[in-house]
Amino acid sequence: MNDFDLGLFIKDHRKVAGLTQLELANLAGVGKTTVFDIEKNKETVRWNNLLAILKVLNIEVQFKSPIHK
Amino acid sequence: MNDFDLGLFIKDHRKVAGLTQLELANLAGVGKTTVFDIEKNKETVRWNNLLAILKVLNIEVQFKSPIHK
DNA sequence: CATATTTTACCGTTTTAGCAGTAAAAATAA
DNA sequence: TTATTTTTACTGCTAAAACGGTAAAATATG
């Protein structure tokens, strides 16, 4: 049950940071289209671009699995 | 301090699952090169391809930030 | 040891994400 | 309301990701 909305999550954080999509794009070093796509949950974006945006917004990524490693 | 090695993390889980890179690639619906690249921490891969591999290996992704959650 | 399997590496070809530009909705401010 | 900003949407072009094929290292197996 993966109802987590990453796009909305990112959008909310961008709003809290007081940034427009264009500003976030420039800070992350990506195009405005990429920010738009990510907030729309387009998953065929590049991992590095998503990472760049998450970094600007101070969002951490964690990977969990049953075999806790 | 981002010393987390996602490529190694994935490789270890693949090993535990008893899969070769090619088998994992087929299960995830991606090319063998993509699996290889991801295990080598190439970050210019597509988010959906990474997600597909994580899903096969039963690895969950979580996003954390100071605000919310 | 030998040899079978797996991983790493490189190479063309195809596919497509990323990009800037533009413009029209939608939201926000004045 | 009107004016301004922001978001959404679509465009063509270009760089490069994804891919399969191939082969050489590396690793595992008998």
Short mmCIF file of C-alpha atoms (C1' of nucleotides) in Angstrom, two decimals:
data_model
loop_
_atom_site.label_atom_id
_atom_site.label_comp_id
_atom_site.label_asym_id
_atom_site.label_seq_id
_atom_site.Cartn_x
_atom_site.Cartn_y
_atom_site.Cartn_z
CA MET A 1 0.00 0.00 0.00
CA ASN A 2 2.14 2.71 -1.38
CA ASP A 3 -0.07 5.76 -1.04
CA PHE A 4 2.83 8.07 -0.34
CA ASP A 5 2.71 11.05 -2.68
CA LEU A 6 6.31 12.05 -3.27
CA GLY A 7 5.36 14.82 -5.66
CA LEU A 8 3.10 16.44 -3.12
CA PHE A 9 5.66 15.86 -0.40
CA ILE A 10 8.23 17.77 -2.42
CA LYS A 11 5.79 20.49 -3.38
CA ASP A 12 4.88 21.06 0.25
CA HIS A 13 8.51 21.35 1.22
CA ARG A 14 9.15 23.76 -1.61
CA LYS A 15 6.29 25.93 -0.41
CA VAL A 16 7.59 25.90 3.15
CA ALA A 17 10.96 26.97 1.80
CA GLY A 18 9.22 29.82 0.00
CA LEU A 19 10.45 28.81 -3.42
CA THR A 20 8.85 28.82 -6.83
CA GLN A 21 9.38 25.87 -9.14
CA LEU A 22 11.82 27.95 -11.16
CA GLU A 23 13.79 28.99 -8.11
CA LEU A 24 14.00 25.41 -6.89
CA ALA A 25 15.07 24.28 -10.34
CA ASN A 26 17.87 26.83 -10.41
CA LEU A 27 19.04 25.96 -6.92
CA ALA A 28 19.05 22.26 -7.77
CA GLY A 29 20.70 22.82 -11.10
CA VAL A 30 17.89 21.30 -13.13
CA GLY A 31 15.33 22.62 -15.57
CA LYS A 32 11.95 23.89 -14.51
CA THR A 33 10.32 21.09 -16.45
CA THR A 34 12.03 18.54 -14.23
CA VAL A 35 10.69 20.13 -11.05
CA PHE A 36 7.24 20.22 -12.58
CA ASP A 37 7.48 16.57 -13.65
CA ILE A 38 8.67 15.42 -10.24
CA GLU A 39 5.89 17.23 -8.44
CA LYS A 40 3.51 15.49 -10.84
CA ASN A 41 4.99 12.15 -9.81
CA LYS A 42 6.50 11.43 -13.18
CA GLU A 43 8.83 8.55 -12.39
CA THR A 44 10.88 8.52 -15.56
CA VAL A 45 13.04 11.31 -14.22
CA ARG A 46 16.68 10.83 -13.45
CA TRP A 47 17.69 9.71 -10.00
CA ASN A 48 20.40 12.37 -9.76
CA ASN A 49 17.94 15.14 -10.57
CA LEU A 50 15.53 13.90 -7.92
CA LEU A 51 18.41 13.71 -5.46
CA ALA A 52 19.46 17.27 -6.25
CA ILE A 53 15.99 18.56 -5.52
CA LEU A 54 15.69 16.56 -2.31
CA LYS A 55 19.02 17.95 -1.16
CA VAL A 56 17.94 21.55 -1.66
CA LEU A 57 14.80 20.88 0.34
CA ASN A 58 16.72 19.06 3.07
CA ILE A 59 14.86 15.82 2.51
CA GLU A 60 16.67 12.62 3.39
CA VAL A 61 16.21 9.31 1.61
CA GLN A 62 16.27 6.07 3.53
CA PHE A 63 16.15 2.51 2.27
CA LYS A 64 14.60 -0.17 4.46
CA SER A 65 14.26 -3.89 4.05
CA PRO A 66 13.32 -6.93 6.13
CA ILE A 67 16.95 -7.94 6.22
CA HIS A 68 17.97 -4.88 8.19
CA LYS A 69 21.49 -4.26 7.06
CA MET B 1 27.82 12.61 5.64
CA ASN B 2 26.33 10.49 2.95
CA ASP B 3 28.36 7.35 3.33
CA PHE B 4 25.46 5.07 2.52
CA ASP B 5 26.35 2.83 -0.41
CA LEU B 6 23.10 2.20 -2.25
CA GLY B 7 24.79 0.16 -4.95
CA LEU B 8 26.31 -2.19 -2.41
CA PHE B 9 23.06 -2.28 -0.47
CA ILE B 10 21.24 -3.44 -3.60
CA LYS B 11 23.96 -5.88 -4.55
CA ASP B 12 23.83 -7.49 -1.12
CA HIS B 13 20.08 -7.87 -1.32
CA ARG B 14 20.36 -9.37 -4.78
CA LYS B 15 22.85 -11.91 -3.46
CA VAL B 16 20.60 -12.80 -0.55
CA ALA B 17 17.79 -13.31 -3.05
CA GLY B 18 20.07 -15.62 -5.01
CA LEU B 19 19.79 -13.66 -8.21
CA THR B 20 22.31 -12.78 -10.90
CA GLN B 21 22.33 -9.30 -12.34
CA LEU B 22 20.64 -10.60 -15.47
CA GLU B 23 17.93 -12.38 -13.50
CA LEU B 24 17.26 -9.26 -11.44
CA ALA B 25 17.16 -7.18 -14.59
CA ASN B 26 14.58 -9.47 -16.17
CA LEU B 27 12.47 -9.56 -13.03
CA ALA B 28 12.55 -5.78 -12.79
CA GLY B 29 11.95 -5.31 -16.49
CA VAL B 30 15.15 -3.41 -17.12
CA GLY B 31 18.33 -4.11 -19.03
CA LYS B 32 21.32 -5.81 -17.47
CA THR B 33 23.34 -2.66 -17.98
CA THR B 34 20.98 -0.74 -15.73
CA VAL B 35 21.41 -3.21 -12.89
CA PHE B 36 25.15 -3.01 -13.33
CA ASP B 37 25.09 0.78 -13.37
CA ILE B 38 22.94 1.02 -10.26
CA GLU B 39 25.16 -1.35 -8.31
CA LYS B 40 28.04 0.88 -9.37
CA ASN B 41 26.20 3.87 -7.92
CA LYS B 42 25.67 5.56 -11.24
CA GLU B 43 23.12 8.21 -10.37
CA THR B 44 22.05 9.21 -13.85
CA VAL B 45 19.69 6.25 -14.00
CA ARG B 46 15.96 6.64 -14.14
CA TRP B 47 13.99 6.79 -10.94
CA ASN B 48 11.44 4.28 -12.23
CA ASN B 49 14.15 1.77 -13.07
CA LEU B 50 15.65 2.11 -9.62
CA LEU B 51 12.19 1.72 -8.11
CA ALA B 52 11.54 -1.43 -10.13
CA ILE B 53 14.72 -3.01 -8.83
CA LEU B 54 14.01 -2.00 -5.25
CA LYS B 55 10.55 -3.51 -5.52
CA VAL B 56 11.87 -6.87 -6.69
CA LEU B 57 14.28 -6.90 -3.76
CA ASN B 58 11.59 -5.84 -1.30
CA ILE B 59 13.42 -2.67 -0.38
CA GLU B 60 11.31 0.25 0.80
CA VAL B 61 12.13 3.90 0.23
CA GLN B 62 11.40 6.48 2.88
CA PHE B 63 11.72 10.24 2.74
CA LYS B 64 12.45 12.14 5.92
CA SER B 65 12.76 15.80 6.71
CA PRO B 66 12.89 18.08 9.76
CA ILE B 67 9.36 19.24 9.02
CA HIS B 68 6.48 16.79 9.00
CA LYS B 69 6.82 13.11 9.97
"C1'" DC C 1 43.88 -27.81 -11.64
"C1'" DA C 2 39.95 -26.97 -15.33
"C1'" DT C 3 35.55 -24.92 -16.60
"C1'" DA C 4 31.36 -23.07 -15.92
"C1'" DT C 5 29.17 -18.99 -14.22
"C1'" DT C 6 29.05 -14.33 -13.16
"C1'" DT C 7 30.54 -9.76 -13.34
"C1'" DT C 8 32.66 -6.01 -15.55
"C1'" DA C 9 33.54 -3.38 -19.64
"C1'" DC C 10 32.95 -1.46 -24.12
"C1'" DC C 11 30.40 -0.61 -28.31
"C1'" DG C 12 26.74 0.94 -31.84
"C1'" DT C 13 21.74 1.90 -32.08
"C1'" DT C 14 17.45 3.40 -30.43
"C1'" DT C 15 14.79 5.76 -27.33
"C1'" DT C 16 13.73 9.53 -24.48
"C1'" DA C 17 14.58 12.65 -20.55
"C1'" DG C 18 16.04 17.20 -20.06
"C1'" DC C 19 16.03 21.62 -21.61
"C1'" DA C 20 14.60 26.50 -23.01
"C1'" DG C 21 11.07 28.89 -25.17
"C1'" DT C 22 6.46 30.02 -25.42
"C1'" DA C 23 1.83 30.58 -24.02
"C1'" DA C 24 -2.30 29.66 -21.65
"C1'" DA C 25 -4.55 28.57 -17.28
"C1'" DA C 26 -4.54 29.13 -12.36
"C1'" DA C 27 -3.37 31.25 -8.25
"C1'" DT C 28 -2.01 35.37 -5.70
"C1'" DA C 29 -1.57 40.19 -4.76
"C1'" DA C 30 -2.78 45.07 -5.03
"C1'" DT D 1 -12.04 44.04 -10.01
"C1'" DT D 2 -7.23 44.31 -12.45
"C1'" DA D 3 -2.39 43.29 -12.37
"C1'" DT D 4 1.21 40.22 -11.26
"C1'" DT D 5 3.08 35.94 -10.34
"C1'" DT D 6 3.07 31.15 -10.59
"C1'" DT D 7 1.86 26.92 -12.42
"C1'" DT D 8 0.57 24.00 -16.08
"C1'" DA D 9 1.02 22.55 -20.78
"C1'" DC D 10 3.04 21.89 -25.25
"C1'" DT D 11 6.91 22.47 -28.63
"C1'" DG D 12 11.42 20.95 -31.16
"C1'" DC D 13 16.09 19.98 -30.37
"C1'" DT D 14 20.00 17.76 -28.24
"C1'" DA D 15 22.56 15.02 -25.05
"C1'" DA D 16 22.62 10.85 -23.07
"C1'" DA D 17 20.23 6.84 -20.78
"C1'" DA D 18 18.79 2.34 -21.94
"C1'" DC D 19 19.45 -1.48 -24.47
"C1'" DG D 20 21.42 -5.94 -26.47
"C1'" DG D 21 25.52 -7.91 -28.25
"C1'" DT D 22 29.97 -9.16 -27.42
"C1'" DA D 23 34.04 -10.29 -24.90
"C1'" DA D 24 37.30 -10.10 -21.34
"C1'" DA D 25 38.18 -10.23 -16.38
"C1'" DA D 26 36.72 -12.02 -12.03
"C1'" DT D 27 34.54 -15.46 -9.30
"C1'" DA D 28 32.58 -19.78 -8.21
"C1'" DT D 29 32.26 -24.75 -8.82
"C1'" DG D 30 33.65 -29.57 -9.75
#
